[in-house]
Amino acid sequence: MTESTTANTGITVTETGGVTAIPGLLAGKVAVVTGGGQGLGLAMARSLVDSGAKVVVADITEERLQSAVAELGGEDIAAGVVCNVSDLAAVEKLAEEAAKAFGGVDIWVNNAGITRDATIRKMTEQQFDDVISVHLRGTWNGLKVATALMREQDRGGSIINVSSISGKVGNPGQSNYSAAKAGIVGMTKAVSKEVAFKNIRINAIQPGFINTAMTAAMPQHAIDSKLADIPLGRAGEPEEVASVVLFLASGLSSYLTGTVTEISGGRHI
């Protein structure tokens, strides 16, 4: 995580120059972030909270949720809901809990994900199905529930789907993950066309090589190889992904829908 400083304007910036929070930008808004108990999801939730939103984080682990809610500032501005996004009924319950806690949902981030890497020769059907279920079906469940809720609101809403640069280029050993992340792009474009007339905007992001616990555990030679392919010459930070989510969640992107934003430092352009 990069250190943050607060400029004279109150805008929070990182040492890389990224803007992670704009006070008051999301005042009065309520957001749901799936997979929000740690990593990228927690960074997204923090950016939304620091910009004025109340946030409901969903995760499959109660302990992560308790820690995340405390880190985000407590129960007045954050809530945690245990949710398996591959289960439609659980996602419906998540939306109900968000509405009960804070009175509705204006922003929904479909971020939850898992990996089950193996070459296609060794990958089992279960490994394939598990990844497709969480990423692709989980995003579909989130879209189905969030759009239904937002259609009933005069103010519409913003939905951000988390794809991956691997959904653009494909990663060896990730036929399941790459397929799911590519599918999220098509799903984003299709559903955005269905609900735009209700002022519901749906956009996708494709993070590249980001500093997380997962990437930190990679062998150094693998890290060096990936860094060599990045024109900006460094890995991204979770806060730099969160800043794009903040932009897409806010009125700053009011005329954007159906877009896919690569957050990759120029890798695979």
PDB file of C-alpha atoms in Angstrom:
ATOM      1  CA  MET A   1       0.000   0.000   0.000  1.00  0.00           C
ATOM      2  CA  THR A   2       1.288   3.469  -0.819  1.00  0.00           C
ATOM      3  CA  GLU A   3       1.294   6.169   1.805  1.00  0.00           C
ATOM      4  CA  SER A   4      -1.394   8.804   1.422  1.00  0.00           C
ATOM      5  CA  THR A   5      -1.234  12.510   2.073  1.00  0.00           C
ATOM      6  CA  THR A   6      -3.981  15.096   2.164  1.00  0.00           C
ATOM      7  CA  ALA A   7      -3.538  18.148  -0.021  1.00  0.00           C
ATOM      8  CA  ASN A   8      -4.739  21.616   0.966  1.00  0.00           C
ATOM      9  CA  THR A   9      -7.959  20.913  -0.913  1.00  0.00           C
ATOM     10  CA  GLY A  10      -8.644  17.859   1.257  1.00  0.00           C
ATOM     11  CA  ILE A  11      -8.100  15.547  -1.715  1.00  0.00           C
ATOM     12  CA  THR A  12      -6.178  12.425  -0.714  1.00  0.00           C
ATOM     13  CA  VAL A  13      -3.236  11.561  -2.957  1.00  0.00           C
ATOM     14  CA  THR A  14      -0.656   8.758  -2.896  1.00  0.00           C
ATOM     15  CA  GLU A  15       3.089   8.967  -3.285  1.00  0.00           C
ATOM     16  CA  THR A  16       2.619   7.919  -6.928  1.00  0.00           C
ATOM     17  CA  GLY A  17       0.415  10.973  -7.493  1.00  0.00           C
ATOM     18  CA  GLY A  18      -2.862   9.058  -7.592  1.00  0.00           C
ATOM     19  CA  VAL A  19      -6.049  10.603  -6.239  1.00  0.00           C
ATOM     20  CA  THR A  20      -7.750   8.164  -3.882  1.00  0.00           C
ATOM     21  CA  ALA A  21     -10.422  10.334  -2.262  1.00  0.00           C
ATOM     22  CA  ILE A  22     -12.297  13.552  -2.944  1.00  0.00           C
ATOM     23  CA  PRO A  23     -14.174  14.662   0.190  1.00  0.00           C
ATOM     24  CA  GLY A  24     -17.898  15.062  -0.366  1.00  0.00           C
ATOM     25  CA  LEU A  25     -17.862  13.694  -3.908  1.00  0.00           C
ATOM     26  CA  LEU A  26     -20.156  10.809  -2.926  1.00  0.00           C
ATOM     27  CA  ALA A  27     -22.001  12.463  -0.060  1.00  0.00           C
ATOM     28  CA  GLY A  28     -25.368  10.803   0.496  1.00  0.00           C
ATOM     29  CA  LYS A  29     -24.474   7.784  -1.652  1.00  0.00           C
ATOM     30  CA  VAL A  30     -24.545   4.143  -0.600  1.00  0.00           C
ATOM     31  CA  ALA A  31     -22.195   1.587  -2.144  1.00  0.00           C
ATOM     32  CA  VAL A  32     -21.887  -2.204  -2.099  1.00  0.00           C
ATOM     33  CA  VAL A  33     -18.479  -3.784  -2.722  1.00  0.00           C
ATOM     34  CA  THR A  34     -18.304  -7.572  -3.060  1.00  0.00           C
ATOM     35  CA  GLY A  35     -15.032  -9.191  -2.068  1.00  0.00           C
ATOM     36  CA  GLY A  36     -14.538  -6.096   0.058  1.00  0.00           C
ATOM     37  CA  GLY A  37     -12.969  -7.726   3.092  1.00  0.00           C
ATOM     38  CA  GLN A  38      -9.382  -7.400   1.896  1.00  0.00           C
ATOM     39  CA  GLY A  39      -7.063  -6.468  -0.962  1.00  0.00           C
ATOM     40  CA  LEU A  40      -8.416  -4.538  -3.923  1.00  0.00           C
ATOM     41  CA  GLY A  41     -11.986  -4.643  -2.635  1.00  0.00           C
ATOM     42  CA  LEU A  42     -11.048  -3.083   0.683  1.00  0.00           C
ATOM     43  CA  ALA A  43      -9.032  -0.380  -1.092  1.00  0.00           C
ATOM     44  CA  MET A  44     -12.090   0.396  -3.228  1.00  0.00           C
ATOM     45  CA  ALA A  45     -14.338   0.559  -0.176  1.00  0.00           C
ATOM     46  CA  ARG A  46     -11.889   2.868   1.607  1.00  0.00           C
ATOM     47  CA  SER A  47     -11.794   5.262  -1.349  1.00  0.00           C
ATOM     48  CA  LEU A  48     -15.595   5.375  -1.500  1.00  0.00           C
ATOM     49  CA  VAL A  49     -15.925   5.975   2.257  1.00  0.00           C
ATOM     50  CA  ASP A  50     -13.243   8.664   2.248  1.00  0.00           C
ATOM     51  CA  SER A  51     -15.181  10.402  -0.537  1.00  0.00           C
ATOM     52  CA  GLY A  52     -18.372  10.528   1.520  1.00  0.00           C
ATOM     53  CA  ALA A  53     -20.245   7.288   0.765  1.00  0.00           C
ATOM     54  CA  LYS A  54     -21.581   4.738   3.199  1.00  0.00           C
ATOM     55  CA  VAL A  55     -20.391   1.288   2.196  1.00  0.00           C
ATOM     56  CA  VAL A  56     -21.561  -2.286   2.613  1.00  0.00           C
ATOM     57  CA  VAL A  57     -18.727  -4.766   2.138  1.00  0.00           C
ATOM     58  CA  ALA A  58     -19.487  -8.374   1.300  1.00  0.00           C
ATOM     59  CA  ASP A  59     -17.139 -11.297   1.828  1.00  0.00           C
ATOM     60  CA  ILE A  60     -17.361 -14.989   2.621  1.00  0.00           C
ATOM     61  CA  THR A  61     -15.379 -14.635   5.853  1.00  0.00           C
ATOM     62  CA  GLU A  62     -16.921 -13.027   8.931  1.00  0.00           C
ATOM     63  CA  GLU A  63     -13.533 -12.212  10.476  1.00  0.00           C
ATOM     64  CA  ARG A  64     -12.448 -10.247   7.414  1.00  0.00           C
ATOM     65  CA  LEU A  65     -15.686  -8.292   7.472  1.00  0.00           C
ATOM     66  CA  GLN A  66     -15.335  -7.328  11.123  1.00  0.00           C
ATOM     67  CA  SER A  67     -11.813  -6.088  10.506  1.00  0.00           C
ATOM     68  CA  ALA A  68     -12.826  -4.225   7.329  1.00  0.00           C
ATOM     69  CA  VAL A  69     -15.761  -2.443   8.990  1.00  0.00           C
ATOM     70  CA  ALA A  70     -13.522  -1.318  11.851  1.00  0.00           C
ATOM     71  CA  GLU A  71     -10.854  -0.093   9.426  1.00  0.00           C
ATOM     72  CA  LEU A  72     -13.424   1.821   7.373  1.00  0.00           C
ATOM     73  CA  GLY A  73     -14.642   3.756  10.410  1.00  0.00           C
ATOM     74  CA  GLY A  74     -17.206   1.633  12.177  1.00  0.00           C
ATOM     75  CA  GLU A  75     -20.875   0.783  11.849  1.00  0.00           C
ATOM     76  CA  ASP A  76     -22.096   4.341  11.281  1.00  0.00           C
ATOM     77  CA  ILE A  77     -20.544   4.392   7.826  1.00  0.00           C
ATOM     78  CA  ALA A  78     -19.795   0.755   6.996  1.00  0.00           C
ATOM     79  CA  ALA A  79     -21.486  -2.614   7.307  1.00  0.00           C
ATOM     80  CA  GLY A  80     -20.377  -6.151   6.565  1.00  0.00           C
ATOM     81  CA  VAL A  81     -22.481  -8.948   5.083  1.00  0.00           C
ATOM     82  CA  VAL A  82     -21.370 -12.540   4.620  1.00  0.00           C
ATOM     83  CA  CYS A  83     -22.194 -13.428   1.015  1.00  0.00           C
ATOM     84  CA  ASN A  84     -21.335 -16.100  -1.520  1.00  0.00           C
ATOM     85  CA  VAL A  85     -21.837 -14.189  -4.761  1.00  0.00           C
ATOM     86  CA  SER A  86     -22.425 -17.359  -6.776  1.00  0.00           C
ATOM     87  CA  ASP A  87     -25.702 -17.813  -4.862  1.00  0.00           C
ATOM     88  CA  LEU A  88     -28.425 -15.504  -6.213  1.00  0.00           C
ATOM     89  CA  ALA A  89     -30.461 -15.693  -3.006  1.00  0.00           C
ATOM     90  CA  ALA A  90     -27.411 -14.594  -1.012  1.00  0.00           C
ATOM     91  CA  VAL A  91     -26.858 -11.614  -3.319  1.00  0.00           C
ATOM     92  CA  GLU A  92     -30.533 -10.668  -2.983  1.00  0.00           C
ATOM     93  CA  LYS A  93     -30.083 -10.789   0.799  1.00  0.00           C
ATOM     94  CA  LEU A  94     -27.006  -8.575   0.456  1.00  0.00           C
ATOM     95  CA  ALA A  95     -29.047  -5.918  -1.332  1.00  0.00           C
ATOM     96  CA  GLU A  96     -31.767  -6.155   1.314  1.00  0.00           C
ATOM     97  CA  GLU A  97     -29.226  -5.720   4.108  1.00  0.00           C
ATOM     98  CA  ALA A  98     -27.687  -2.707   2.354  1.00  0.00           C
ATOM     99  CA  ALA A  99     -31.082  -1.056   1.953  1.00  0.00           C
ATOM    100  CA  LYS A 100     -31.930  -1.835   5.565  1.00  0.00           C
ATOM    101  CA  ALA A 101     -28.635  -0.432   6.861  1.00  0.00           C
ATOM    102  CA  PHE A 102     -28.375   2.743   4.785  1.00  0.00           C
ATOM    103  CA  GLY A 103     -31.582   3.180   2.780  1.00  0.00           C
ATOM    104  CA  GLY A 104     -30.782   2.026  -0.732  1.00  0.00           C
ATOM    105  CA  VAL A 105     -27.904   1.401  -3.128  1.00  0.00           C
ATOM    106  CA  ASP A 106     -26.412   3.932  -5.556  1.00  0.00           C
ATOM    107  CA  ILE A 107     -23.130   2.171  -6.381  1.00  0.00           C
ATOM    108  CA  TRP A 108     -22.446  -1.535  -6.776  1.00  0.00           C
ATOM    109  CA  VAL A 109     -18.973  -3.004  -7.365  1.00  0.00           C
ATOM    110  CA  ASN A 110     -18.798  -6.628  -8.543  1.00  0.00           C
ATOM    111  CA  ASN A 111     -15.294  -7.425  -7.319  1.00  0.00           C
ATOM    112  CA  ALA A 112     -15.405 -10.840  -5.602  1.00  0.00           C
ATOM    113  CA  GLY A 113     -13.143 -13.442  -7.158  1.00  0.00           C
ATOM    114  CA  ILE A 114     -11.007 -16.542  -6.722  1.00  0.00           C
ATOM    115  CA  THR A 115      -8.290 -18.340  -8.670  1.00  0.00           C
ATOM    116  CA  ARG A 116      -7.854 -22.056  -9.323  1.00  0.00           C
ATOM    117  CA  ASP A 117      -4.870 -22.042 -11.680  1.00  0.00           C
ATOM    118  CA  ALA A 118      -3.734 -25.033 -13.718  1.00  0.00           C
ATOM    119  CA  THR A 119      -2.940 -25.831 -17.324  1.00  0.00           C
ATOM    120  CA  ILE A 120      -5.905 -27.159 -19.262  1.00  0.00           C
ATOM    121  CA  ARG A 121      -4.285 -30.617 -19.210  1.00  0.00           C
ATOM    122  CA  LYS A 122      -4.364 -30.672 -15.418  1.00  0.00           C
ATOM    123  CA  MET A 123      -7.357 -28.449 -14.630  1.00  0.00           C
ATOM    124  CA  THR A 124     -10.346 -30.309 -13.216  1.00  0.00           C
ATOM    125  CA  GLU A 125     -13.959 -29.610 -14.095  1.00  0.00           C
ATOM    126  CA  GLN A 126     -14.475 -28.476 -10.512  1.00  0.00           C
ATOM    127  CA  GLN A 127     -11.659 -25.925 -10.755  1.00  0.00           C
ATOM    128  CA  PHE A 128     -13.154 -24.586 -13.965  1.00  0.00           C
ATOM    129  CA  ASP A 129     -16.674 -24.455 -12.574  1.00  0.00           C
ATOM    130  CA  ASP A 130     -15.638 -22.815  -9.300  1.00  0.00           C
ATOM    131  CA  VAL A 131     -13.938 -19.884 -11.024  1.00  0.00           C
ATOM    132  CA  ILE A 132     -16.709 -19.407 -13.580  1.00  0.00           C
ATOM    133  CA  SER A 133     -19.296 -19.561 -10.802  1.00  0.00           C
ATOM    134  CA  VAL A 134     -17.722 -16.877  -8.630  1.00  0.00           C
ATOM    135  CA  HIS A 135     -16.543 -14.490 -11.344  1.00  0.00           C
ATOM    136  CA  LEU A 136     -19.035 -14.826 -14.175  1.00  0.00           C
ATOM    137  CA  ARG A 137     -22.190 -16.028 -12.439  1.00  0.00           C
ATOM    138  CA  GLY A 138     -21.336 -13.860  -9.426  1.00  0.00           C
ATOM    139  CA  THR A 139     -21.164 -10.777 -11.643  1.00  0.00           C
ATOM    140  CA  TRP A 140     -24.398 -11.761 -13.368  1.00  0.00           C
ATOM    141  CA  ASN A 141     -26.074 -12.183  -9.978  1.00  0.00           C
ATOM    142  CA  GLY A 142     -24.815  -8.770  -8.901  1.00  0.00           C
ATOM    143  CA  LEU A 143     -26.031  -7.152 -12.103  1.00  0.00           C
ATOM    144  CA  LYS A 144     -29.440  -8.822 -11.867  1.00  0.00           C
ATOM    145  CA  VAL A 145     -29.978  -7.720  -8.278  1.00  0.00           C
ATOM    146  CA  ALA A 146     -28.433  -4.252  -8.509  1.00  0.00           C
ATOM    147  CA  THR A 147     -30.201  -3.255 -11.722  1.00  0.00           C
ATOM    148  CA  ALA A 148     -33.557  -4.438 -10.357  1.00  0.00           C
ATOM    149  CA  LEU A 149     -33.050  -2.287  -7.280  1.00  0.00           C
ATOM    150  CA  MET A 150     -31.754   0.753  -9.187  1.00  0.00           C
ATOM    151  CA  ARG A 151     -34.580   0.635 -11.741  1.00  0.00           C
ATOM    152  CA  GLU A 152     -36.960   1.523  -8.912  1.00  0.00           C
ATOM    153  CA  GLN A 153     -34.914   4.582  -7.956  1.00  0.00           C
ATOM    154  CA  ASP A 154     -35.385   7.869  -9.811  1.00  0.00           C
ATOM    155  CA  ARG A 155     -31.664   8.566  -9.337  1.00  0.00           C
ATOM    156  CA  GLY A 156     -30.472   5.464 -11.218  1.00  0.00           C
ATOM    157  CA  GLY A 157     -27.055   4.190 -10.203  1.00  0.00           C
ATOM    158  CA  SER A 158     -23.553   3.134 -11.187  1.00  0.00           C
ATOM    159  CA  ILE A 159     -22.249  -0.447 -11.397  1.00  0.00           C
ATOM    160  CA  ILE A 160     -18.574  -1.324 -11.811  1.00  0.00           C
ATOM    161  CA  ASN A 161     -17.580  -4.836 -12.886  1.00  0.00           C
ATOM    162  CA  VAL A 162     -14.043  -5.982 -12.144  1.00  0.00           C
ATOM    163  CA  SER A 163     -12.586  -7.848 -15.110  1.00  0.00           C
ATOM    164  CA  SER A 164      -8.828  -8.310 -15.620  1.00  0.00           C
ATOM    165  CA  ILE A 165      -6.230  -7.670 -18.281  1.00  0.00           C
ATOM    166  CA  SER A 166      -6.086 -11.483 -18.549  1.00  0.00           C
ATOM    167  CA  GLY A 167      -9.592 -11.273 -19.984  1.00  0.00           C
ATOM    168  CA  LYS A 168      -8.068  -9.301 -22.866  1.00  0.00           C
ATOM    169  CA  VAL A 169      -4.909 -11.308 -23.578  1.00  0.00           C
ATOM    170  CA  GLY A 170      -5.351 -14.652 -21.765  1.00  0.00           C
ATOM    171  CA  ASN A 171      -2.891 -16.021 -19.214  1.00  0.00           C
ATOM    172  CA  PRO A 172      -1.361 -19.512 -19.507  1.00  0.00           C
ATOM    173  CA  GLY A 173      -2.660 -21.674 -16.689  1.00  0.00           C
ATOM    174  CA  GLN A 174      -5.766 -19.527 -16.309  1.00  0.00           C
ATOM    175  CA  SER A 175      -8.166 -20.739 -18.980  1.00  0.00           C
ATOM    176  CA  ASN A 176     -10.973 -20.588 -16.398  1.00  0.00           C
ATOM    177  CA  TYR A 177     -10.065 -17.143 -15.038  1.00  0.00           C
ATOM    178  CA  SER A 178      -9.327 -15.597 -18.443  1.00  0.00           C
ATOM    179  CA  ALA A 179     -12.606 -16.918 -19.848  1.00  0.00           C
ATOM    180  CA  ALA A 180     -14.585 -15.554 -16.912  1.00  0.00           C
ATOM    181  CA  LYS A 181     -12.926 -12.144 -17.078  1.00  0.00           C
ATOM    182  CA  ALA A 182     -13.486 -11.910 -20.830  1.00  0.00           C
ATOM    183  CA  GLY A 183     -17.119 -12.868 -20.285  1.00  0.00           C
ATOM    184  CA  ILE A 184     -17.524 -10.020 -17.806  1.00  0.00           C
ATOM    185  CA  VAL A 185     -16.634  -7.561 -20.576  1.00  0.00           C
ATOM    186  CA  GLY A 186     -19.347  -8.897 -22.871  1.00  0.00           C
ATOM    187  CA  MET A 187     -21.834  -8.962 -20.021  1.00  0.00           C
ATOM    188  CA  THR A 188     -21.022  -5.352 -19.134  1.00  0.00           C
ATOM    189  CA  LYS A 189     -21.685  -4.172 -22.662  1.00  0.00           C
ATOM    190  CA  ALA A 190     -24.909  -6.171 -23.042  1.00  0.00           C
ATOM    191  CA  VAL A 191     -26.547  -5.185 -19.768  1.00  0.00           C
ATOM    192  CA  SER A 192     -25.459  -1.544 -20.027  1.00  0.00           C
ATOM    193  CA  LYS A 193     -27.573  -1.306 -23.184  1.00  0.00           C
ATOM    194  CA  GLU A 194     -30.592  -2.760 -21.387  1.00  0.00           C
ATOM    195  CA  VAL A 195     -30.693  -0.316 -18.477  1.00  0.00           C
ATOM    196  CA  ALA A 196     -29.186   2.956 -19.717  1.00  0.00           C
ATOM    197  CA  PHE A 197     -32.649   4.441 -20.235  1.00  0.00           C
ATOM    198  CA  LYS A 198     -33.106   4.217 -16.451  1.00  0.00           C
ATOM    199  CA  ASN A 199     -29.890   6.203 -15.890  1.00  0.00           C
ATOM    200  CA  ILE A 200     -28.069   3.092 -14.691  1.00  0.00           C
ATOM    201  CA  ARG A 201     -24.470   3.109 -15.884  1.00  0.00           C
ATOM    202  CA  ILE A 202     -22.402  -0.086 -16.069  1.00  0.00           C
ATOM    203  CA  ASN A 203     -18.667  -0.017 -16.725  1.00  0.00           C
ATOM    204  CA  ALA A 204     -15.817  -2.495 -16.355  1.00  0.00           C
ATOM    205  CA  ILE A 205     -12.201  -2.205 -15.278  1.00  0.00           C
ATOM    206  CA  GLN A 206      -9.283  -4.454 -16.199  1.00  0.00           C
ATOM    207  CA  PRO A 207      -6.484  -4.273 -13.612  1.00  0.00           C
ATOM    208  CA  GLY A 208      -3.066  -5.532 -14.635  1.00  0.00           C
ATOM    209  CA  PHE A 209      -0.103  -6.322 -12.381  1.00  0.00           C
ATOM    210  CA  ILE A 210      -1.053  -4.814  -9.006  1.00  0.00           C
ATOM    211  CA  ASN A 211       0.862  -4.997  -5.711  1.00  0.00           C
ATOM    212  CA  THR A 212      -1.211  -7.385  -3.595  1.00  0.00           C
ATOM    213  CA  ALA A 213      -0.471 -10.259  -1.234  1.00  0.00           C
ATOM    214  CA  MET A 214      -0.979 -12.653  -4.138  1.00  0.00           C
ATOM    215  CA  THR A 215       1.565 -10.963  -6.415  1.00  0.00           C
ATOM    216  CA  ALA A 216       4.023 -10.502  -3.532  1.00  0.00           C
ATOM    217  CA  ALA A 217       4.095 -14.287  -3.120  1.00  0.00           C
ATOM    218  CA  MET A 218       5.278 -14.798  -6.717  1.00  0.00           C
ATOM    219  CA  PRO A 219       8.922 -15.795  -7.401  1.00  0.00           C
ATOM    220  CA  GLN A 220      11.145 -12.782  -8.035  1.00  0.00           C
ATOM    221  CA  HIS A 221      11.971 -13.908 -11.582  1.00  0.00           C
ATOM    222  CA  ALA A 222       8.253 -13.932 -12.424  1.00  0.00           C
ATOM    223  CA  ILE A 223       7.796 -10.461 -10.949  1.00  0.00           C
ATOM    224  CA  ASP A 224      10.780  -9.134 -12.897  1.00  0.00           C
ATOM    225  CA  SER A 225       9.437 -10.610 -16.126  1.00  0.00           C
ATOM    226  CA  LYS A 226       6.085  -8.896 -15.695  1.00  0.00           C
ATOM    227  CA  LEU A 227       7.644  -5.564 -14.727  1.00  0.00           C
ATOM    228  CA  ALA A 228       9.758  -5.649 -17.877  1.00  0.00           C
ATOM    229  CA  ASP A 229       6.542  -5.628 -19.948  1.00  0.00           C
ATOM    230  CA  ILE A 230       5.078  -2.538 -18.247  1.00  0.00           C
ATOM    231  CA  PRO A 231       5.850   0.786 -19.990  1.00  0.00           C
ATOM    232  CA  LEU A 232       5.442   2.718 -16.720  1.00  0.00           C
ATOM    233  CA  GLY A 233       8.091   0.447 -15.232  1.00  0.00           C
ATOM    234  CA  ARG A 234       6.356  -0.527 -12.010  1.00  0.00           C
ATOM    235  CA  ALA A 235       3.470  -2.478 -10.565  1.00  0.00           C
ATOM    236  CA  GLY A 236       0.234  -0.676  -9.808  1.00  0.00           C
ATOM    237  CA  GLU A 237      -1.053  -0.037  -6.311  1.00  0.00           C
ATOM    238  CA  PRO A 238      -4.497  -1.076  -5.016  1.00  0.00           C
ATOM    239  CA  GLU A 239      -5.283   2.611  -4.451  1.00  0.00           C
ATOM    240  CA  GLU A 240      -4.711   3.290  -8.150  1.00  0.00           C
ATOM    241  CA  VAL A 241      -7.372   0.736  -9.022  1.00  0.00           C
ATOM    242  CA  ALA A 242      -9.643   2.226  -6.351  1.00  0.00           C
ATOM    243  CA  SER A 243      -9.280   5.694  -7.843  1.00  0.00           C
ATOM    244  CA  VAL A 244     -10.684   4.491 -11.174  1.00  0.00           C
ATOM    245  CA  VAL A 245     -13.586   2.849  -9.355  1.00  0.00           C
ATOM    246  CA  LEU A 246     -14.190   6.164  -7.569  1.00  0.00           C
ATOM    247  CA  PHE A 247     -14.275   7.977 -10.914  1.00  0.00           C
ATOM    248  CA  LEU A 248     -16.705   5.484 -12.447  1.00  0.00           C
ATOM    249  CA  ALA A 249     -18.896   5.494  -9.329  1.00  0.00           C
ATOM    250  CA  SER A 250     -19.228   9.267  -9.287  1.00  0.00           C
ATOM    251  CA  GLY A 251     -20.797  11.955 -11.409  1.00  0.00           C
ATOM    252  CA  LEU A 252     -17.365  12.616 -12.913  1.00  0.00           C
ATOM    253  CA  SER A 253     -18.170   9.789 -15.340  1.00  0.00           C
ATOM    254  CA  SER A 254     -21.835  10.652 -15.887  1.00  0.00           C
ATOM    255  CA  TYR A 255     -21.691  10.105 -19.664  1.00  0.00           C
ATOM    256  CA  LEU A 256     -19.798   6.818 -19.567  1.00  0.00           C
ATOM    257  CA  THR A 257     -21.473   3.439 -19.818  1.00  0.00           C
ATOM    258  CA  GLY A 258     -20.447   0.151 -21.378  1.00  0.00           C
ATOM    259  CA  THR A 259     -16.768   1.093 -21.241  1.00  0.00           C
ATOM    260  CA  VAL A 260     -13.736  -1.020 -20.300  1.00  0.00           C
ATOM    261  CA  THR A 261     -10.815   0.745 -18.620  1.00  0.00           C
ATOM    262  CA  GLU A 262      -7.410  -0.950 -18.535  1.00  0.00           C
ATOM    263  CA  ILE A 263      -5.423  -0.198 -15.365  1.00  0.00           C
ATOM    264  CA  SER A 264      -2.172  -1.791 -16.433  1.00  0.00           C
ATOM    265  CA  GLY A 265       0.551   0.838 -16.681  1.00  0.00           C
ATOM    266  CA  GLY A 266       0.456   0.352 -20.436  1.00  0.00           C
ATOM    267  CA  ARG A 267       1.047  -3.404 -20.339  1.00  0.00           C
ATOM    268  CA  HIS A 268      -0.581  -5.252 -23.257  1.00  0.00           C
ATOM    269  CA  ILE A 269      -1.588  -2.076 -25.089  1.00  0.00           C
TER     270      ILE A 269
END
